[in-house]
Amino acid sequence: MSQTVEDEGSLAVLVWSFAPPRRRAPRTRGDIPATTPESTALARELRRRGFRFLGPTTVYATMQACGVVNDHLGGCLVRAEVETERAAAKRALAG
């Protein structure tokens, strides 16, 4: 059984614990998935913890909005900026 959010420190720590491994930048919008195994697992875990009205697609969109995944296209001007912010967020959550 996984730890409670209180044990982990925050909901943010829980969400970031489901961050996928680094992937290549998508080349087209068609390369951006609607769900991933990680968003499916996080949705399952959140439902187990009492969250309702969410699924893998909603969770993946949340992961995108929070910077847990960076689906900006390879040539996008903000892709590097998002990567910098992702790294800062990971460091802040680590301690």
Short mmCIF file of C-alpha atoms in Angstrom, two decimals:
data_model
loop_
_atom_site.label_atom_id
_atom_site.label_comp_id
_atom_site.label_asym_id
_atom_site.label_seq_id
_atom_site.Cartn_x
_atom_site.Cartn_y
_atom_site.Cartn_z
CA MET A 1 0.00 0.00 0.00
CA SER A 2 1.34 3.44 -0.87
CA GLN A 3 1.90 6.21 1.62
CA THR A 4 -0.71 8.82 2.39
CA VAL A 5 -0.40 12.33 0.99
CA GLU A 6 0.40 13.51 4.51
CA ASP A 7 3.32 11.04 4.65
CA GLU A 8 4.55 12.20 1.26
CA GLY A 9 4.33 15.85 2.19
CA SER A 10 1.87 17.17 -0.39
CA LEU A 11 -0.33 16.37 -3.31
CA ALA A 12 2.41 17.84 -5.52
CA VAL A 13 4.88 15.21 -4.35
CA LEU A 14 2.35 12.50 -5.12
CA VAL A 15 1.65 13.85 -8.61
CA TRP A 16 5.36 14.31 -9.43
CA SER A 17 6.06 10.74 -8.26
CA PHE A 18 4.18 9.65 -11.40
CA ALA A 19 6.30 11.77 -13.77
CA PRO A 20 7.22 9.73 -16.84
CA PRO A 21 10.78 9.22 -17.96
CA ARG A 22 12.10 11.85 -20.33
CA ARG A 23 10.84 11.38 -23.86
CA ARG A 24 11.72 12.90 -27.20
CA ALA A 25 9.91 16.09 -28.09
CA PRO A 26 6.84 15.51 -30.22
CA ARG A 27 7.24 16.61 -33.84
CA THR A 28 3.54 17.16 -34.59
CA ARG A 29 0.37 17.61 -32.58
CA GLY A 30 -0.54 14.08 -33.59
CA ASP A 31 2.48 12.83 -31.64
CA ILE A 32 1.07 14.18 -28.36
CA PRO A 33 -0.78 11.43 -26.51
CA ALA A 34 -4.11 11.90 -24.74
CA THR A 35 -3.08 9.47 -22.00
CA THR A 36 0.02 7.62 -20.87
CA PRO A 37 0.60 4.65 -18.59
CA GLU A 38 1.68 7.16 -15.92
CA SER A 39 -1.52 9.22 -16.19
CA THR A 40 -3.57 6.03 -16.02
CA ALA A 41 -1.71 4.92 -12.89
CA LEU A 42 -2.03 8.35 -11.26
CA ALA A 43 -5.77 8.50 -12.05
CA ARG A 44 -6.18 5.08 -10.46
CA GLU A 45 -4.23 6.17 -7.37
CA LEU A 46 -6.19 9.41 -7.02
CA ARG A 47 -9.49 7.53 -7.30
CA ARG A 48 -8.26 5.10 -4.68
CA ARG A 49 -7.63 8.08 -2.42
CA GLY A 50 -11.16 9.41 -2.88
CA PHE A 51 -10.90 11.75 -5.88
CA ARG A 52 -13.84 11.48 -8.25
CA PHE A 53 -14.74 12.59 -11.77
CA LEU A 54 -11.29 12.11 -13.25
CA GLY A 55 -9.70 9.72 -15.64
CA PRO A 56 -6.41 9.24 -17.45
CA THR A 57 -7.09 11.98 -20.02
CA THR A 58 -8.00 14.60 -17.41
CA VAL A 59 -5.02 13.60 -15.30
CA TYR A 60 -2.68 13.80 -18.31
CA ALA A 61 -3.97 17.30 -19.10
CA THR A 62 -3.30 18.23 -15.47
CA MET A 63 0.21 16.79 -15.71
CA GLN A 64 0.79 18.95 -18.80
CA ALA A 65 -0.59 22.07 -17.13
CA CYS A 66 1.56 21.56 -14.04
CA GLY A 67 4.73 20.91 -16.04
CA VAL A 68 5.06 17.28 -15.00
CA VAL A 69 5.25 16.50 -18.72
CA ASN A 70 6.50 18.80 -21.44
CA ASP A 71 4.60 18.18 -24.65
CA HIS A 72 5.65 21.36 -26.43
CA LEU A 73 6.72 20.53 -29.96
CA GLY A 74 10.40 20.19 -30.69
CA GLY A 75 10.73 23.58 -32.38
CA CYS A 76 8.53 25.46 -29.91
CA LEU A 77 10.14 28.55 -28.40
CA VAL A 78 8.93 27.81 -24.86
CA ARG A 79 9.98 24.14 -24.73
CA ALA A 80 13.38 24.95 -23.19
CA GLU A 81 11.78 27.35 -20.69
CA VAL A 82 9.35 24.65 -19.58
CA GLU A 83 12.24 22.21 -19.13
CA THR A 84 14.04 24.75 -16.93
CA GLU A 85 10.92 25.23 -14.82
CA ARG A 86 10.37 21.47 -14.58
CA ALA A 87 13.89 20.98 -13.26
CA ALA A 88 13.39 23.77 -10.70
CA ALA A 89 10.10 22.24 -9.54
CA LYS A 90 11.70 18.81 -9.15
CA ARG A 91 14.54 20.31 -7.10
CA ALA A 92 12.10 22.23 -4.89
CA LEU A 93 10.04 19.11 -4.21
CA ALA A 94 13.14 17.04 -3.47
CA GLY A 95 14.08 19.16 -0.56
#
